[in-house]
Tab-separated table of C-alpha atoms in Angstrom:
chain	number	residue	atom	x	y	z
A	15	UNK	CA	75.212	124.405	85.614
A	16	UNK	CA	74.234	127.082	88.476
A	17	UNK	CA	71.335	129.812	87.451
A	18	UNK	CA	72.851	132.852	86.859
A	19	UNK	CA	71.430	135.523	89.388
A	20	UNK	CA	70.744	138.578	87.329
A	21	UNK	CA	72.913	141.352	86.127
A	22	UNK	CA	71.903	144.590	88.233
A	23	UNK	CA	72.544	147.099	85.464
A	24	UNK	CA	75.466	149.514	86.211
A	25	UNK	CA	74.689	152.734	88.050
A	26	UNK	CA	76.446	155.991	88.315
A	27	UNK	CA	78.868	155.969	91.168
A	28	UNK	CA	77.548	158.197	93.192
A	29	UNK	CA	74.442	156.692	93.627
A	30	UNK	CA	74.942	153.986	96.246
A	31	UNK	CA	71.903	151.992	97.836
A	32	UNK	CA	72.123	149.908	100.405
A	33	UNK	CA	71.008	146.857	101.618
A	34	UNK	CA	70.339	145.747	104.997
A	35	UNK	CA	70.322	141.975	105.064
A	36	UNK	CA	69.553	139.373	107.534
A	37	UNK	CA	70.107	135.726	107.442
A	38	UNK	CA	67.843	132.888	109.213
A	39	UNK	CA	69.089	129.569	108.582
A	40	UNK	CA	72.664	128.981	108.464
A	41	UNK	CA	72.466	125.405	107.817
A	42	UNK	CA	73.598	124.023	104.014
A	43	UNK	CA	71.668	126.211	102.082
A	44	UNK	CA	72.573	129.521	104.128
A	45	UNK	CA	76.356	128.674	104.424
A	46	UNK	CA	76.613	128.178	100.624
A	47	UNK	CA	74.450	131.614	100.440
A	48	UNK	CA	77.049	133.769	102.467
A	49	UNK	CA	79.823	132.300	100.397
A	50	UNK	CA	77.600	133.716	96.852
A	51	UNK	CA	77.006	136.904	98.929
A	52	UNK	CA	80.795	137.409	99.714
A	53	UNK	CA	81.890	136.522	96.436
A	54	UNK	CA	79.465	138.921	94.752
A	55	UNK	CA	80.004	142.110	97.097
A	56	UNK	CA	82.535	144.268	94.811
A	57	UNK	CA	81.031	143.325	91.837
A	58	UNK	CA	77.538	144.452	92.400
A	59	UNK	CA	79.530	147.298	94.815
A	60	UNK	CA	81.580	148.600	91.628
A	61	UNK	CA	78.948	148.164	89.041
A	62	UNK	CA	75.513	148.798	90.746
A	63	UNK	CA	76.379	150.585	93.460
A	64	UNK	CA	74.598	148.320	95.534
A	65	UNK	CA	76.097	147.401	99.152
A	66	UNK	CA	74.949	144.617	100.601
A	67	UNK	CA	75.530	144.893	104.537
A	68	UNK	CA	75.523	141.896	106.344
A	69	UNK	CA	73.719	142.953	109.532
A	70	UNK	CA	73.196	139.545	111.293
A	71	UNK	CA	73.462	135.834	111.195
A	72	UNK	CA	70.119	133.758	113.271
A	73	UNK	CA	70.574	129.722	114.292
A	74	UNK	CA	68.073	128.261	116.218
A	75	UNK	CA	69.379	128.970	119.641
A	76	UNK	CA	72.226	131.687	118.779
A	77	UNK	CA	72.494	134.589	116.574
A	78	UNK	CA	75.466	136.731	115.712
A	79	UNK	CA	75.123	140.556	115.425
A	80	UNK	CA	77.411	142.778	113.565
A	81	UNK	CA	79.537	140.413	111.356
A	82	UNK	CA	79.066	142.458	108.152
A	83	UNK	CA	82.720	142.269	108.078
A	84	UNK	CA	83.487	138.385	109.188
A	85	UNK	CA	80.879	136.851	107.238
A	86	UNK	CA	80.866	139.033	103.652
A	87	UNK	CA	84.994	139.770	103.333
A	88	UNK	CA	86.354	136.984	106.413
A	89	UNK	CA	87.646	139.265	108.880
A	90	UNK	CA	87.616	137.317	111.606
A	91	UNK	CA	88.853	139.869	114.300
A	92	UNK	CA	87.054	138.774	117.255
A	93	UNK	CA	84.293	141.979	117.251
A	94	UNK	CA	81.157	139.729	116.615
A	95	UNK	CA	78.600	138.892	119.358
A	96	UNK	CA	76.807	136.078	119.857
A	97	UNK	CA	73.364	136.489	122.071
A	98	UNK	CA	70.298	134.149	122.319
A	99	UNK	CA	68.219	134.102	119.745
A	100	UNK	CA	65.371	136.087	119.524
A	101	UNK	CA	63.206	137.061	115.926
A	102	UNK	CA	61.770	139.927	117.070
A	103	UNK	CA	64.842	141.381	118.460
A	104	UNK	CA	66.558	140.017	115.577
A	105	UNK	CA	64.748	141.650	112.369
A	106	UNK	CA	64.481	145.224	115.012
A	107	UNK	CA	68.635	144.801	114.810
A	108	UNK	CA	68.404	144.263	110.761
A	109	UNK	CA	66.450	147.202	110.344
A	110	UNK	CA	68.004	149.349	112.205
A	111	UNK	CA	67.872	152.807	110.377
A	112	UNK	CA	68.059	151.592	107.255
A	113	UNK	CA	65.156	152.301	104.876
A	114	UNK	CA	65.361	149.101	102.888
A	115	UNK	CA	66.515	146.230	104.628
A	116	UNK	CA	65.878	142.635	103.885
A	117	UNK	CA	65.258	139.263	105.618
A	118	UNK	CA	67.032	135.764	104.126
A	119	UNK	CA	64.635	132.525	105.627
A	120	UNK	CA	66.184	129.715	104.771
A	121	UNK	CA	65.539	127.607	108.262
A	122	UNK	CA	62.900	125.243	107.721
A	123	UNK	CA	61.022	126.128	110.712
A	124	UNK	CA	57.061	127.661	111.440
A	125	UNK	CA	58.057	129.548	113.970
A	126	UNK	CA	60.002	131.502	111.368
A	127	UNK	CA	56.923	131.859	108.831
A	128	UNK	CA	54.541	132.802	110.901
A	129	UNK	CA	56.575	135.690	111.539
A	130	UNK	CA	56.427	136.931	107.772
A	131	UNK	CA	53.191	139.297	108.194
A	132	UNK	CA	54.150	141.827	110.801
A	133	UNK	CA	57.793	141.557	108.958
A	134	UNK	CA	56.219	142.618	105.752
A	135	UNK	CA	53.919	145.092	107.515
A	136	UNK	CA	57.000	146.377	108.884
A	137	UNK	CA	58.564	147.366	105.882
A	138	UNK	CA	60.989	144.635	105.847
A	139	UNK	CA	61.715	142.397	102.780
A	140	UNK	CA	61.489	138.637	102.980
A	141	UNK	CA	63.316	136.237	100.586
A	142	UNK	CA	62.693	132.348	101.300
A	143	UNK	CA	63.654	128.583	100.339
A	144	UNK	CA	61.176	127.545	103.327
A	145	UNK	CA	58.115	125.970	101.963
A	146	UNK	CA	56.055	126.382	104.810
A	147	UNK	CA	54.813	129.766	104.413
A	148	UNK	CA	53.501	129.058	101.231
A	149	UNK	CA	52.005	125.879	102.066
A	150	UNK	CA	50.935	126.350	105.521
A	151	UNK	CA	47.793	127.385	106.729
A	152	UNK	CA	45.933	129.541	103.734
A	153	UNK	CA	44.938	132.448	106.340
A	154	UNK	CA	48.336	132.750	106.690
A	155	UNK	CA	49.134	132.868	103.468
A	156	UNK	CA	46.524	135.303	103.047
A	157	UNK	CA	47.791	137.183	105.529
A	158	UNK	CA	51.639	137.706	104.004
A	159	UNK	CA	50.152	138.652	100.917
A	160	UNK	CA	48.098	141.025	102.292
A	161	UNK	CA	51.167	142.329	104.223
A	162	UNK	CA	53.276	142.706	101.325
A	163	UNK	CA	50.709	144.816	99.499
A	164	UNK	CA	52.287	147.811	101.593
A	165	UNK	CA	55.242	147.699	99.457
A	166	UNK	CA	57.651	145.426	101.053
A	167	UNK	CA	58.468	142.393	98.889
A	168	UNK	CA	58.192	138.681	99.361
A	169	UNK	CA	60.011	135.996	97.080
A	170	UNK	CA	59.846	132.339	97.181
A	171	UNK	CA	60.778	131.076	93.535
A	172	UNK	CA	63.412	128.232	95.817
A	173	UNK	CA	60.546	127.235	97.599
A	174	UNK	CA	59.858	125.272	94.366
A	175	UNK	CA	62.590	123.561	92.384
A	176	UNK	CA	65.341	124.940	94.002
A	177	UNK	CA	66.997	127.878	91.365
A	178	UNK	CA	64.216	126.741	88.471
A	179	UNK	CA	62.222	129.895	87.436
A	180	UNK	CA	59.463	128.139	88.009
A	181	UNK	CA	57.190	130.541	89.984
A	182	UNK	CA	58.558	133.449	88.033
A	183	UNK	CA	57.407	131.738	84.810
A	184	UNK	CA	54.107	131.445	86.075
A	185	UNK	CA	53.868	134.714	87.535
A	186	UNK	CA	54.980	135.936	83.982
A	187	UNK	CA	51.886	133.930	82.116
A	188	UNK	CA	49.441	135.064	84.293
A	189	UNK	CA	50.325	138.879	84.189
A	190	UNK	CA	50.375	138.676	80.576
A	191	UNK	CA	47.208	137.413	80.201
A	192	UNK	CA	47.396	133.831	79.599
A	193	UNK	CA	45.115	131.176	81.487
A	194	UNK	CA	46.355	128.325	83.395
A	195	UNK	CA	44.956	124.595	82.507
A	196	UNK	CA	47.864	122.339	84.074
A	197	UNK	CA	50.632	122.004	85.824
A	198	UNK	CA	52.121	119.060	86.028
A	199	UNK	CA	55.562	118.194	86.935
A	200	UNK	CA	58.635	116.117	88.887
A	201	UNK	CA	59.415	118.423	91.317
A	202	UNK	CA	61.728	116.027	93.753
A	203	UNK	CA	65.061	115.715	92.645
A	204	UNK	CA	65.915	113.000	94.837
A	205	UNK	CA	63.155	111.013	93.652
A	206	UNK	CA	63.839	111.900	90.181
A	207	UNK	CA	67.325	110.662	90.800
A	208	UNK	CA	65.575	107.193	92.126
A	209	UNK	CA	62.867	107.141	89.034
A	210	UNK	CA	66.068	107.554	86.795
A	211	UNK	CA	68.165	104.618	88.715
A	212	UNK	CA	65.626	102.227	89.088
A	213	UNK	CA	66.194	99.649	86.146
A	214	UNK	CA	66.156	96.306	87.864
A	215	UNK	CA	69.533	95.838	88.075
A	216	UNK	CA	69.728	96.972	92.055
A	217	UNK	CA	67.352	96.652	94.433
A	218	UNK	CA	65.490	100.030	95.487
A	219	UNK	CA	66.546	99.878	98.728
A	220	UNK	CA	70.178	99.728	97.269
A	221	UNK	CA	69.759	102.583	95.325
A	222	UNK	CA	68.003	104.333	98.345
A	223	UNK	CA	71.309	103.394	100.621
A	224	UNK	CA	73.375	105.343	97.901
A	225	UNK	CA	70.698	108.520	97.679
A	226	UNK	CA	71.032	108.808	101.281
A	227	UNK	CA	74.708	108.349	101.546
A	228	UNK	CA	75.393	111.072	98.766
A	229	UNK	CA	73.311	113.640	100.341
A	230	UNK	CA	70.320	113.466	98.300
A	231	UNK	CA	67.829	112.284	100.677
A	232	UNK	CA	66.775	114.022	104.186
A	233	UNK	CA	68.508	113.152	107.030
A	234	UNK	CA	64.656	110.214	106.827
A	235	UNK	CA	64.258	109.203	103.623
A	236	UNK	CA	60.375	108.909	103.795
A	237	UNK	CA	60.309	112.852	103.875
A	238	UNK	CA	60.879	112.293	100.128
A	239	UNK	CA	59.017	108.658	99.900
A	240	UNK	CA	56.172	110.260	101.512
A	241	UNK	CA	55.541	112.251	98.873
A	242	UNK	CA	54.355	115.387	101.152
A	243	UNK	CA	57.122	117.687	100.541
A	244	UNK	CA	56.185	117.522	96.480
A	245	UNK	CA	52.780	118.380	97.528
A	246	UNK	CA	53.728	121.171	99.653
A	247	UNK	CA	55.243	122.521	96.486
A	248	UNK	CA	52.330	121.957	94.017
A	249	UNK	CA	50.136	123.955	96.933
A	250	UNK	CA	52.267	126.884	96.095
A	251	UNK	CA	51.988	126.770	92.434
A	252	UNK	CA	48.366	126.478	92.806
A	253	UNK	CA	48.271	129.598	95.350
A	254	UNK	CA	50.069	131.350	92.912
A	255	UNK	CA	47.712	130.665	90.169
A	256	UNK	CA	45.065	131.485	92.622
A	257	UNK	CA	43.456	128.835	93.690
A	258	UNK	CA	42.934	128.557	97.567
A	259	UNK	CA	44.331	124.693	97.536
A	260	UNK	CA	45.306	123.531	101.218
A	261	UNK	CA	48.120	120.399	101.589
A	262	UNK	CA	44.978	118.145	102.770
A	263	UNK	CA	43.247	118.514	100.084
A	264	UNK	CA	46.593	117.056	97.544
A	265	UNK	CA	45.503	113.705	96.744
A	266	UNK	CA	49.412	112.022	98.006
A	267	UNK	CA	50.328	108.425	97.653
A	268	UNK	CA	53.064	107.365	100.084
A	269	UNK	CA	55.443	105.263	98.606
A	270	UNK	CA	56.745	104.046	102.388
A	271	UNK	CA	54.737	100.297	103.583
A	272	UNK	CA	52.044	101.549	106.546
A	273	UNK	CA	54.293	99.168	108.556
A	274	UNK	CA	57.507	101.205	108.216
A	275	UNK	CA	55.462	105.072	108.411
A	276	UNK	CA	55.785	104.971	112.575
A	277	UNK	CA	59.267	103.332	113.424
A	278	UNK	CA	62.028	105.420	114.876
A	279	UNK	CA	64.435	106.842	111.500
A	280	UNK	CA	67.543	103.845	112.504
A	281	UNK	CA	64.836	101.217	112.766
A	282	UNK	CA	63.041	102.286	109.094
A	283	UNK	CA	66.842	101.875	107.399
A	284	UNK	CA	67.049	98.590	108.702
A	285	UNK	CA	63.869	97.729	106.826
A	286	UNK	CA	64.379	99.149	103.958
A	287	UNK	CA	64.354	95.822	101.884
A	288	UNK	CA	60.994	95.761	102.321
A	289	UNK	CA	60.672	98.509	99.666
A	290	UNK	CA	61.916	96.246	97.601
A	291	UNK	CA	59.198	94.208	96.329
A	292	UNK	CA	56.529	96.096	96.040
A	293	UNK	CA	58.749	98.794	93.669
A	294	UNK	CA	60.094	95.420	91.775
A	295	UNK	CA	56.282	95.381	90.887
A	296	UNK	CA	55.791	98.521	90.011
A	297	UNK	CA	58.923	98.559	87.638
A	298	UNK	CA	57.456	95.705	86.104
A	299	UNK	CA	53.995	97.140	85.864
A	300	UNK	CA	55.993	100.237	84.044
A	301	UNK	CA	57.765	97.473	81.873
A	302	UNK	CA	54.906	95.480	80.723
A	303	UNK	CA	53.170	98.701	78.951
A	304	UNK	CA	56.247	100.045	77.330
A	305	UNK	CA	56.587	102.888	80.097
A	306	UNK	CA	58.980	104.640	82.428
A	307	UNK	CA	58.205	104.765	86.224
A	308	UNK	CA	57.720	108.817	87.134
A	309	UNK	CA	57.084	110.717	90.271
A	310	UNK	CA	54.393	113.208	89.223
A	311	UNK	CA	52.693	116.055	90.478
A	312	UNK	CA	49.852	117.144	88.879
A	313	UNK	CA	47.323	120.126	88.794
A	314	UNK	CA	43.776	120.590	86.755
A	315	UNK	CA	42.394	124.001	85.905
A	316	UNK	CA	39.752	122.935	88.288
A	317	UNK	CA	42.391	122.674	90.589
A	318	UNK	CA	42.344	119.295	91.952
A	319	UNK	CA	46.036	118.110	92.850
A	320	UNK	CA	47.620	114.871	92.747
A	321	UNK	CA	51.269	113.425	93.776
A	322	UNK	CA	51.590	109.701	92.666
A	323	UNK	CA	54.296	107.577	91.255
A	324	UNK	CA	52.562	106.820	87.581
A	325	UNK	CA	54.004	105.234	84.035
A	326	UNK	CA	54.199	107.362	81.726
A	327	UNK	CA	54.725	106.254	77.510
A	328	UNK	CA	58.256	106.178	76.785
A	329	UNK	CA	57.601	108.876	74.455
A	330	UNK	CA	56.682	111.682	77.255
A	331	UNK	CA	58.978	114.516	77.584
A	332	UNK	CA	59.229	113.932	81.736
A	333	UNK	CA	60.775	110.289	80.318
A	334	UNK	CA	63.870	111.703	79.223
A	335	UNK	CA	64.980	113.603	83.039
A	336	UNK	CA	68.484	112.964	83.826
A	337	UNK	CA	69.787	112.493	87.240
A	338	UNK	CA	68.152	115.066	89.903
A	339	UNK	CA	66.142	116.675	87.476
A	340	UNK	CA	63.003	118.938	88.288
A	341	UNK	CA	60.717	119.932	85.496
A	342	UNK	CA	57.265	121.865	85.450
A	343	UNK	CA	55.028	121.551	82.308
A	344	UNK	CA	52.920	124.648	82.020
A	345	UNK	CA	49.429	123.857	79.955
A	346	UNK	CA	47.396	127.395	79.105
A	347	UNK	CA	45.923	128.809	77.043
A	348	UNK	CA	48.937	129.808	74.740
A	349	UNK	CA	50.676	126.737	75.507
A	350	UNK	CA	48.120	124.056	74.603
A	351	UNK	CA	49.514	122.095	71.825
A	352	UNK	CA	53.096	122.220	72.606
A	353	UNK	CA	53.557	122.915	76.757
A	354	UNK	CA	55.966	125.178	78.353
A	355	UNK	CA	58.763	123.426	80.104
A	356	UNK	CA	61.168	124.448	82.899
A	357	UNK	CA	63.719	121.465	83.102
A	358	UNK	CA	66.729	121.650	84.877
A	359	UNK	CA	68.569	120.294	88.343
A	360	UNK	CA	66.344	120.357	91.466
A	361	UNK	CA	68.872	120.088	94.152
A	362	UNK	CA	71.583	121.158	95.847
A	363	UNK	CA	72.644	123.357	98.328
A	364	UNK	CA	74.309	126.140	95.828
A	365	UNK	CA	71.488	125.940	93.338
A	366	UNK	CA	69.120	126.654	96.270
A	367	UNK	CA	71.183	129.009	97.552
A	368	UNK	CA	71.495	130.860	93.621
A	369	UNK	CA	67.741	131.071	93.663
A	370	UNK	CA	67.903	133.065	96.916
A	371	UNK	CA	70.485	135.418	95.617
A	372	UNK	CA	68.045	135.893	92.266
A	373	UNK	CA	65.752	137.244	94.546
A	374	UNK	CA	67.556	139.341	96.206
A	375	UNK	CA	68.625	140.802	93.738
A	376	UNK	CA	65.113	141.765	91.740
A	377	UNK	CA	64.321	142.602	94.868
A	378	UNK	CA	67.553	145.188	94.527
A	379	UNK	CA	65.968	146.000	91.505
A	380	UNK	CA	62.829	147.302	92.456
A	381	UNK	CA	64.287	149.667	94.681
A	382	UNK	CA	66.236	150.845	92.211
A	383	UNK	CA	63.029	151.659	90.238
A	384	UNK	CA	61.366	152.921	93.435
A	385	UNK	CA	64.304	155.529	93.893
């Protein structure tokens, strides 16, 4: 089941607010978004008086200006423009005249994050699935925050478990008081999907074929079996908890052989039957002690970080995932003996893409309040 992105409460009619938004990204997770947005338009038009206006559309190389109407209600009437692609010139077009207007980054490129302080300073909202703002150098983390502090917002909650309200959670123990002890979580949903599948009966690198061939992989598997993009992730948490962790510092244990790390992406498929013993053994390690084989990130209140494939007693509630799964365990204060958990699926394009939207719209919110 999708998240829900939240009810804006009815307005009166009269007062309409809009929304100047941008889009960076339009790959799976920003198609799926524009197809939420258009579906949503009248309903948050007619009962929040909020209008959403579509003010541009930025690929890598291209970007198409003016297709409020083509992209949000499919108008395709030949009026839209496509130019080179250019941020700067891109997020000046967004803006416009509008006084609120809002920026969608959901490319997974740096070039595009490191462009989130003087957007922020700028007045302009940002609303990302891209993990590399948060987990990228901490001065520039540093520096968004500080950006934002002007009173343009910046969301992230997709940046960790897809739609999950993961970082909202947290953000909701902290400001109420609580104190953080762990985190600790499965926060890859394709190799939560490979934890749950691997029972002996096929070899991993079977199972591995099929996650790649459904879509559940990246385009190179060992961008999951490297373990890297889970740390990315935990970085965030811990930023948002406020602890100044970088990605080196995340102890990460690859699950790829050294040998297959450096080969071209056809020539690492090939091999992949040499995953096959050493996960045989670790199945049977898992076996042999009554456990389950888990991908696990975790985080101390001393903030040390650690991404490992680990057994965990039958018994433990990340032993009972199903599929794709994600799920954070929050230990504080309040949550000692009995941890706060946010289970639920960790991937997909339209769950992504919902999380997105559930920004937007407390960013919508806000401005609502502000008015």
């Amino acid at each position: 089941m999708h998240p829900l992105p939240p009810r804006v409460a009815p307005v009166a009619a009269t007062r309409r607010r809009t929304l100047a938004v941008g889009l960076i990204g339009p790959g799976r997770v920003g198609s799926a978004l524009l197809d939420q947005l258009r579906q949503a338009r009248p309903r948050l038009l007619h009962d929040a008086g909020l209008e959403l206006q579509l003010r541009g559309v930025a690929a890598s190389k291209r970007m198409w200006l003016d297709c409020d109407d083509a992209e949000l209600n499919e108008r395709h009437d030949g009026a839209q423009t496509w130019r080179p692609s250019d941020l700067d010139a891109f997020a000046a077009h967004v803006r416009g005249t509008h006084r609120d207007a809002l920026l969608i980054d959901c490319s997974a490129d740096e070039a595009v994050a490191a462009r989130y302080p003087c957007w922020l300073a700028a007045g302009i909202h940002v609303v990302t699935p891209n993990k590399l703002a948060g987990s990228g150098p901490l001065e520039r983390w540093q520096a968004i925050r500080a950006a934002g502090a002007g009173g343009a917002r910046f969301r992230y909650e997709a940046t960790v478990c897809a739609g999950l309200p993961v970082v909202q959670t947290l953000r909701d123990l902290l400001d109420t008081g609580d104190e953080l002890l762990a985190v600790d979580g499965m926060f890859s949903g394709t190799l939560a999907w490979l934890c749950n599948r691997h029972d002996g009966h096929q070899p991993f690198s079977a199972l591995l074929r099929e996650a790649h061939a459904l879509g559940y992989t990246e385009p190179d598997p060992r961008d999951d079996l490297s373990g890297r993009d889970v740390a990315r992730k935990l970085v965030i948490l811990a930023r948002e908890a406020g602890w100044p962790l970088s990605l080196d510092e995340v102890a990460v244990e690859s699950l790829v052989p050294p040998a297959l790390a450096a080969l071209p992406a056809d020539a690492f498929m090939q091999r992949l039957d040499e995953l096959d013993a050493p996960m045989a053994a670790r199945l049977a390690e898992a076996r042999a002690g009554h456990g389950v084989l888990r991908h696990v990130a975790s985080l101390d209140r001393h903030g040390r970080a650690r991404v490992q494939l680990t057994v965990l007693p039958a018994g433990h509630p990340f032993a009972h995932t199903r599929l794709t799964d994600n799920v954070v365990q929050f230990t504080t204060r309040r949550y000692c003996d009995n941890p706060l958990l946010v289970q639920g699926p960790g991937a997909g394009p339209e769950v992504t893409a919902a999380g997105v939207f559930a920004d937007l719209l407390r960013i919508a919110e806000s401005l609502e309040v502000r008015a």
